[in-house]
Amino acid sequence: MPRLKQSHTAAGWLAAAVLLTSGCAVLDSSSADARGPGASYEQAYADHEPLHVVGYPSTGSLLVMQELVWDIADGKADELRKLATSDSSEAQAGKTAENWIKGFGAGARGRVTGDFYDGGSERQVVILYFHATRQIKEFTVRLDGDAGKEDWRVLMKSTDFKDATHAPGWAPKEPGATGSRMKNNG
């Protein structure tokens, strides 16, 4: 088992436990394919701060967002482009990857919180909070691919830099401030 960092929140521990216990086969095959030959999710996890989580991600939506943050942080435009949905053209995905790296690279190298909205069974809106730079960005992730070979991917159609780095007007200033987390009604 890989050595885990000691500075995890309870949500981070839970997400890591879910990923390492129930999703090992998925992580070993899809993450290795997405990150390149010889690369592993475990090594990438050891090399980066984990994504802090609010809301209700699925194993797949959490994995693709974690890889997205790491690829932005590392400036890996080619790897980031591989996470694009099939309806994002090569040109769109490439330009969007460049825009996100340029716009969010510094923030992605620090603490990042993903606020996962809705259920995440087929599609999910995720707001990333880049704490060091105080930037906020909305992403859409969804299942994509042929029946039986679907994988979680990111919509990448933001070829204009301003559009690619624009903060959503509806998102709260802090993670979990709206409906992404369960409220105690008692």
XYZ file of N, CA and C in Angstrom:
558
model
N 0.851 -1.192 0.000
C 0.000 0.000 0.000
C 0.884 1.237 0.000
N 0.530 2.270 -0.773
C 1.360 3.459 -0.835
C 1.335 4.216 0.470
N 2.414 4.938 0.715
C 2.506 5.763 1.912
C 1.633 6.991 1.697
N 0.689 7.245 2.590
C -0.218 8.376 2.454
C 0.281 9.558 3.265
N 0.022 10.747 2.812
C 0.385 11.948 3.553
C -0.424 12.007 4.841
N 0.113 12.679 5.837
C -0.533 12.702 7.140
C -1.510 13.865 7.308
N -1.577 14.790 6.390
C -2.416 15.979 6.559
C -3.715 15.873 5.763
N -4.515 14.849 6.036
C -5.779 14.655 5.328
C -6.959 15.046 6.213
N -7.982 15.552 5.583
C -9.232 15.783 6.281
C -9.988 14.459 6.327
N -11.031 14.415 7.113
C -11.842 13.187 7.190
C -12.398 12.827 5.822
N -12.825 13.833 5.067
C -13.353 13.570 3.722
C -12.272 13.003 2.818
N -11.063 13.516 2.956
C -9.952 13.011 2.160
C -9.651 11.563 2.473
N -9.676 11.220 3.751
C -9.448 9.824 4.155
C -10.532 8.918 3.599
N -11.776 9.386 3.692
C -12.885 8.586 3.178
C -12.746 8.379 1.677
N -12.450 9.444 0.955
C -12.285 9.330 -0.499
C -11.129 8.395 -0.849
N -10.026 8.526 -0.128
C -8.881 7.642 -0.386
C -9.237 6.196 -0.099
N -9.982 5.964 0.990
C -10.371 4.594 1.335
C -11.277 3.997 0.263
N -12.239 4.798 -0.211
C -13.143 4.321 -1.261
C -12.353 3.999 -2.526
N -11.454 4.906 -2.911
C -10.685 4.705 -4.130
C -9.741 3.513 -4.013
N -9.092 3.365 -2.873
C -8.099 2.305 -2.740
C -8.708 0.934 -2.490
N -9.907 0.878 -1.880
C -10.486 -0.422 -1.588
C -11.467 -0.884 -2.644
N -12.431 -0.040 -2.989
C -13.465 -0.498 -3.914
C -13.126 -0.255 -5.372
N -12.207 0.648 -5.662
C -11.966 0.984 -7.048
C -10.589 0.646 -7.560
N -9.873 -0.252 -6.909
C -8.496 -0.525 -7.318
C -8.384 -0.956 -8.763
N -9.256 -1.838 -9.225
C -9.156 -2.303 -10.609
C -9.380 -1.140 -11.570
N -10.349 -0.285 -11.253
C -10.612 0.868 -12.098
C -9.420 1.806 -12.078
N -8.863 2.073 -10.893
C -7.740 2.989 -10.789
C -6.510 2.450 -11.496
N -6.252 1.157 -11.350
C -5.061 0.589 -11.957
C -5.124 0.653 -13.480
N -6.300 0.400 -14.055
C -6.359 0.366 -15.512
C -6.610 1.736 -16.121
N -7.659 2.423 -15.707
C -7.992 3.677 -16.381
C -7.024 4.788 -16.039
N -6.574 4.881 -14.784
C -5.674 5.973 -14.446
C -4.307 5.765 -15.063
N -3.839 4.527 -15.151
C -2.551 4.277 -15.789
C -2.640 4.630 -17.268
N -3.750 4.281 -17.918
C -3.923 4.615 -19.329
C -3.952 6.124 -19.525
N -4.688 6.831 -18.667
C -4.845 8.274 -18.816
C -3.545 9.016 -18.511
N -2.741 8.554 -17.574
C -1.540 9.266 -17.162
C -0.312 8.858 -17.962
N -0.398 7.816 -18.772
C 0.728 7.421 -19.612
C 1.352 6.123 -19.145
N 2.193 5.528 -19.982
C 2.803 4.244 -19.662
C 3.673 4.335 -18.419
N 3.509 3.367 -17.533
C 4.342 3.290 -16.338
C 3.904 4.206 -15.206
N 3.006 5.145 -15.488
C 2.547 6.056 -14.443
C 1.480 5.360 -13.616
N 1.379 5.742 -12.362
C 0.358 5.140 -11.521
C -0.346 6.201 -10.698
N -1.575 5.900 -10.390
C -2.355 6.798 -9.545
C -1.674 6.949 -8.192
N -1.170 5.840 -7.649
C -0.541 5.867 -6.333
C 0.669 6.798 -6.322
N 1.486 6.766 -7.369
C 2.656 7.650 -7.430
C 2.218 9.105 -7.556
N 1.229 9.364 -8.404
C 0.722 10.729 -8.564
C 0.145 11.228 -7.241
N -0.550 10.351 -6.521
C -1.122 10.716 -5.220
C -0.018 11.084 -4.232
N 1.068 10.327 -4.242
C 2.187 10.598 -3.336
C 2.903 11.901 -3.695
N 2.867 12.288 -4.971
C 3.584 13.476 -5.446
C 2.793 14.777 -5.323
N 1.504 14.714 -5.009
C 0.655 15.903 -4.989
C -0.196 15.944 -3.724
N -0.669 17.140 -3.414
C -1.678 17.257 -2.364
C -2.979 16.707 -2.916
N -3.689 15.904 -2.125
C -4.953 15.355 -2.626
C -6.024 16.432 -2.727
N -6.973 16.178 -3.596
C -8.123 17.047 -3.739
C -8.982 16.934 -2.489
N -9.299 18.044 -1.879
C -10.214 18.047 -0.739
C -11.627 18.010 -1.305
N -12.528 17.305 -0.643
C -13.830 16.995 -1.231
C -14.987 17.474 -0.369
N -15.958 18.105 -1.034
C -17.232 18.478 -0.431
C -18.303 17.972 -1.393
N -19.402 17.474 -0.865
C -20.488 17.023 -1.716
C -20.454 15.528 -1.925
N -20.946 15.093 -3.075
C -21.178 13.679 -3.317
C -20.592 13.217 -4.647
N -19.268 13.044 -4.716
C -18.701 12.537 -5.971
C -18.915 11.037 -6.102
N -18.931 10.565 -7.330
C -18.837 9.126 -7.551
C -17.344 8.815 -7.579
N -16.986 7.558 -7.540
C -15.575 7.192 -7.635
C -14.992 7.736 -8.931
N -15.741 7.631 -10.038
C -15.256 8.091 -11.334
C -15.140 9.595 -11.452
N -16.144 10.334 -10.949
C -16.070 11.794 -11.044
C -14.949 12.332 -10.156
N -14.733 11.704 -9.006
C -13.640 12.112 -8.125
C -12.290 11.844 -8.792
N -12.139 10.681 -9.384
C -10.879 10.325 -10.030
C -10.539 11.279 -11.168
N -11.497 11.577 -12.044
C -11.200 12.440 -13.186
C -10.887 13.860 -12.723
N -11.542 14.342 -11.683
C -11.237 15.683 -11.180
C -9.869 15.715 -10.507
N -9.510 14.657 -9.797
C -8.184 14.602 -9.179
C -7.107 14.629 -10.257
N -7.283 13.835 -11.310
C -6.311 13.816 -12.401
C -6.250 15.165 -13.106
N -7.398 15.812 -13.285
C -7.447 17.134 -13.908
C -6.597 18.125 -13.112
N -6.767 18.155 -11.798
C -6.011 19.090 -10.955
C -4.512 18.792 -11.053
N -4.130 17.511 -10.973
C -2.713 17.154 -11.043
C -2.112 17.518 -12.392
N -2.842 17.286 -13.481
C -2.328 17.618 -14.810
C -2.196 19.130 -14.988
N -3.127 19.899 -14.456
C -3.003 21.356 -14.490
C -1.779 21.778 -13.687
N -1.624 21.232 -12.487
C -0.496 21.585 -11.620
C 0.844 21.273 -12.277
N 0.924 20.158 -12.974
C 2.173 19.716 -13.590
C 2.394 20.295 -14.989
N 1.415 21.037 -15.504
C 1.543 21.604 -16.843
C 1.509 20.564 -17.942
N 0.791 19.470 -17.732
C 0.733 18.364 -18.692
C -0.470 18.521 -19.620
N -0.309 19.360 -20.625
C -1.415 19.643 -21.547
C -1.868 18.390 -22.300
N -0.928 17.550 -22.714
C -1.307 16.337 -23.451
C -2.113 15.387 -22.584
N -1.710 15.213 -21.335
C -2.445 14.337 -20.417
C -3.816 14.928 -20.091
N -3.868 16.227 -19.886
C -5.121 16.910 -19.592
C -6.089 16.771 -20.762
N -5.587 16.923 -21.971
C -6.406 16.801 -23.180
C -7.041 15.418 -23.286
N -6.366 14.385 -22.799
C -6.896 13.018 -22.849
C -8.128 12.836 -21.966
N -8.372 13.776 -21.059
C -9.533 13.691 -20.168
C -10.786 14.300 -20.791
N -10.682 14.828 -22.015
C -11.799 15.528 -22.661
C -12.900 14.577 -23.104
N -14.136 15.061 -23.067
C -15.276 14.308 -23.573
C -15.146 14.157 -25.090
N -15.859 13.195 -25.641
C -15.790 12.932 -27.080
C -16.377 14.070 -27.913
N -17.235 14.905 -27.331
C -17.791 16.019 -28.097
C -16.927 17.276 -28.004
N -15.779 17.175 -27.362
C -14.780 18.245 -27.378
C -13.802 17.887 -28.494
N -13.662 18.755 -29.496
C -12.746 18.445 -30.593
C -11.302 18.471 -30.078
N -10.390 17.881 -30.861
C -8.954 17.888 -30.499
C -8.471 19.321 -30.304
N -8.850 20.201 -31.231
C -8.421 21.603 -31.148
C -8.990 22.282 -29.905
N -10.276 22.047 -29.640
C -10.899 22.635 -28.451
C -10.235 22.127 -27.173
N -10.045 20.818 -27.081
C -9.445 20.226 -25.889
C -8.017 20.726 -25.689
N -7.248 20.817 -26.759
C -5.867 21.290 -26.656
C -5.783 22.733 -26.179
N -6.598 23.598 -26.774
C -6.584 25.017 -26.381
C -7.117 25.195 -24.967
N -8.170 24.451 -24.614
C -8.714 24.527 -23.257
C -7.669 24.082 -22.248
N -6.965 22.995 -22.528
C -5.912 22.502 -21.627
C -4.848 23.579 -21.416
N -4.412 24.212 -22.496
C -3.424 25.290 -22.381
C -3.960 26.443 -21.525
N -5.210 26.824 -21.760
C -5.820 27.914 -20.995
C -5.897 27.581 -19.512
N -6.331 26.360 -19.190
C -6.457 25.983 -17.785
C -5.101 25.914 -17.097
N -4.089 25.432 -17.787
C -2.743 25.371 -17.199
C -2.225 26.781 -16.943
N -2.373 27.651 -17.930
C -1.922 29.042 -17.781
C -2.716 29.760 -16.682
N -4.018 29.551 -16.660
C -4.876 30.275 -15.727
C -4.900 29.733 -14.310
N -4.767 28.403 -14.155
C -4.928 27.797 -12.837
C -3.712 27.013 -12.341
N -2.627 27.000 -13.103
C -1.455 26.211 -12.731
C -0.930 26.513 -11.342
N -0.764 27.782 -11.013
C -0.242 28.153 -9.692
C -1.193 27.691 -8.590
N -2.475 27.891 -8.783
C -3.452 27.479 -7.779
C -3.544 25.974 -7.623
N -3.389 25.233 -8.725
C -3.493 23.777 -8.688
C -2.317 23.132 -7.959
N -1.208 23.853 -7.815
C -0.058 23.311 -7.089
C -0.221 23.432 -5.576
N -1.268 24.108 -5.137
C -1.552 24.247 -3.709
C -2.802 23.460 -3.335
N -3.447 23.892 -2.263
C -4.672 23.233 -1.808
C -5.820 23.562 -2.757
N -6.556 22.504 -3.141
C -7.714 22.652 -4.017
C -8.862 21.852 -3.410
N -10.038 22.467 -3.368
C -11.240 21.781 -2.908
C -12.198 21.632 -4.072
N -12.734 20.425 -4.229
C -13.746 20.154 -5.232
C -15.099 20.052 -4.566
N -16.025 20.889 -4.989
C -17.385 20.894 -4.465
C -18.249 20.195 -5.513
N -18.678 18.962 -5.226
C -19.392 18.105 -6.183
C -20.897 18.255 -5.983
N -21.581 18.707 -7.017
C -23.018 18.936 -6.958
C -23.786 17.768 -7.564
N -25.000 17.582 -7.109
C -25.912 16.558 -7.601
C -25.384 15.153 -7.294
N -25.971 14.146 -7.931
C -25.687 12.775 -7.578
C -24.476 12.134 -8.216
N -24.086 12.524 -9.375
C -22.901 11.967 -10.000
C -23.061 10.568 -10.558
N -24.275 10.198 -10.999
C -24.441 8.872 -11.589
C -24.046 8.863 -13.066
N -24.303 9.961 -13.781
C -23.945 10.053 -15.201
C -23.273 11.366 -15.558
N -23.585 12.410 -14.807
C -23.075 13.759 -15.090
C -22.987 14.495 -13.755
N -21.997 15.388 -13.648
C -21.853 16.121 -12.404
C -21.184 17.472 -12.660
N -21.671 18.492 -11.962
C -21.035 19.804 -11.966
C -20.109 19.836 -10.761
N -18.881 20.290 -10.996
C -17.888 20.373 -9.927
C -17.308 21.779 -9.929
N -17.304 22.400 -8.772
C -16.657 23.698 -8.610
C -15.325 23.453 -7.921
N -14.240 23.901 -8.555
C -12.924 23.807 -7.928
C -12.575 25.149 -7.302
N -12.097 25.080 -6.069
C -11.627 26.244 -5.331
C -10.114 26.117 -5.197
N -9.385 27.017 -5.843
C -7.929 27.050 -5.766
C -7.581 28.032 -4.650
N -7.270 27.504 -3.478
C -7.150 28.331 -2.279
C -6.001 29.340 -2.346
N -4.846 28.954 -2.854
C -3.685 29.846 -2.876
C -3.931 31.085 -3.735
N -4.675 30.934 -4.818
C -4.915 32.048 -5.734
C -6.327 32.628 -5.599
N -7.142 31.999 -4.761
C -8.526 32.419 -4.518
C -9.360 32.414 -5.804
N -9.065 31.492 -6.706
C -9.811 31.345 -7.953
C -10.874 30.266 -7.781
N -11.954 30.423 -8.550
C -13.059 29.465 -8.547
C -13.393 29.149 -10.005
N -13.589 27.867 -10.300
C -13.913 27.474 -11.675
C -14.918 26.342 -11.680
N -15.902 26.426 -12.573
C -16.918 25.381 -12.755
C -16.473 24.420 -13.856
N -16.619 23.120 -13.594
C -16.318 22.078 -14.568
C -17.526 21.162 -14.680
N -17.733 20.602 -15.866
C -18.767 19.594 -16.073
C -18.073 18.292 -16.426
N -18.392 17.238 -15.675
C -17.847 15.909 -15.957
C -19.016 14.978 -16.231
N -18.760 13.967 -17.064
C -19.834 13.033 -17.381
C -19.249 11.727 -17.883
N -20.101 10.706 -17.849
C -19.732 9.437 -18.451
C -19.686 9.630 -19.958
N -18.694 9.042 -20.606
C -18.505 9.237 -22.030
C -17.863 7.990 -22.620
N -18.232 7.649 -23.831
C -17.636 6.504 -24.514
C -18.690 5.531 -24.990
N -18.227 4.420 -25.509
C -19.111 3.378 -26.011
C -19.736 2.614 -24.858
N -20.928 2.097 -25.090
C -21.620 1.305 -24.065
C -20.697 0.188 -23.588
N -20.583 0.055 -22.291
C -19.734 -0.959 -21.695
C -18.296 -0.500 -21.500
N -17.897 0.586 -22.168
C -16.537 1.112 -22.034
C -16.582 2.591 -21.678
N -17.617 2.998 -20.964
C -17.742 4.394 -20.584
C -16.749 4.726 -19.474
N -16.285 5.958 -19.503
C -15.369 6.453 -18.489
C -15.736 7.910 -18.220
N -15.357 8.423 -17.076
C -15.642 9.807 -16.749
C -14.685 10.712 -17.501
N -15.237 11.771 -18.105
C -14.467 12.728 -18.884
C -14.930 14.151 -18.554
N -14.138 15.120 -18.996
C -14.373 16.537 -18.690
C -14.738 17.275 -19.976
N -15.776 18.099 -19.937
C -16.144 18.935 -21.080
C -15.052 19.987 -21.252
N -14.437 20.026 -22.425
C -13.314 20.944 -22.673
C -13.553 21.703 -23.982
N -14.330 22.788 -23.893
C -14.648 23.588 -25.077
C -14.364 25.072 -24.864
N -13.484 25.403 -23.923
C -13.200 26.803 -23.587
C -11.932 27.266 -24.283
N -12.050 27.622 -25.561
C -10.874 28.014 -26.334
C -10.454 29.463 -26.089
N -11.351 30.278 -25.550
C -11.042 31.662 -25.213
C -10.526 31.708 -23.772
N -9.363 32.323 -23.553
C -8.747 32.337 -22.220
C -9.674 32.941 -21.163
N -10.315 34.032 -21.489
C -11.205 34.694 -20.524
C -12.361 33.764 -20.131
N -12.948 33.096 -21.114
C -14.022 32.143 -20.851
C -13.505 30.950 -20.038
N -12.320 30.470 -20.368
C -11.744 29.293 -19.710
C -11.426 29.540 -18.241
N -11.207 30.773 -17.866
C -10.822 31.077 -16.483
C -11.891 31.868 -15.728
N -13.032 32.052 -16.339
C -14.126 32.832 -15.752
C -14.765 32.082 -14.584
N -14.921 32.766 -13.447
C -15.585 32.175 -12.277
C -17.095 32.202 -12.486
N -17.792 31.137 -12.107
C -19.253 31.118 -12.258
C -19.908 32.107 -11.286
N -20.870 32.862 -11.784
C -21.543 33.853 -10.948
C -22.407 33.240 -9.852
N -22.867 32.029 -10.035
C -23.777 31.395 -9.080
C -23.056 30.676 -7.936
N -21.772 30.393 -8.094
C -21.054 29.579 -7.102
C -20.760 30.382 -5.839
N -20.886 29.741 -4.682
C -20.560 30.428 -3.435
C -19.062 30.723 -3.344
N -18.696 31.666 -2.520
C -17.291 32.057 -2.358
C -16.476 30.985 -1.645
N -17.138 30.144 -0.860
C -16.476 29.079 -0.101
C -17.121 27.738 -0.441
N -16.344 26.647 -0.419
C -16.907 25.316 -0.709
C -17.990 24.913 0.276
N -19.034 24.274 -0.220
C -20.089 23.719 0.623
C -21.120 24.707 1.114
N -21.113 25.920 0.597
C -22.019 26.951 1.096
C -23.433 26.838 0.546
N -23.659 25.993 -0.474
C -25.020 25.805 -0.976
C -25.391 24.341 -0.870
N -26.133 23.837 -1.825
C -26.708 22.506 -1.730
C -25.808 21.317 -1.958
N -24.505 21.493 -2.025
C -23.649 20.365 -2.317
C -23.446 19.455 -1.104
N -23.711 19.973 0.087
C -23.558 19.099 1.239
C -24.852 19.066 2.034
N -25.067 17.948 2.691
C -26.288 17.737 3.436
C -26.370 18.717 4.605
N -27.531 19.310 4.801
C -27.719 20.228 5.915
C -28.419 19.511 7.057
N -28.036 19.843 8.263
C -28.646 19.261 9.449
C -29.949 19.995 9.733
N -31.046 19.301 9.607
C -32.351 19.928 9.844
C -32.817 19.784 11.282
N -31.997 19.222 12.122
C -32.406 18.979 13.513
C -32.003 20.062 14.349
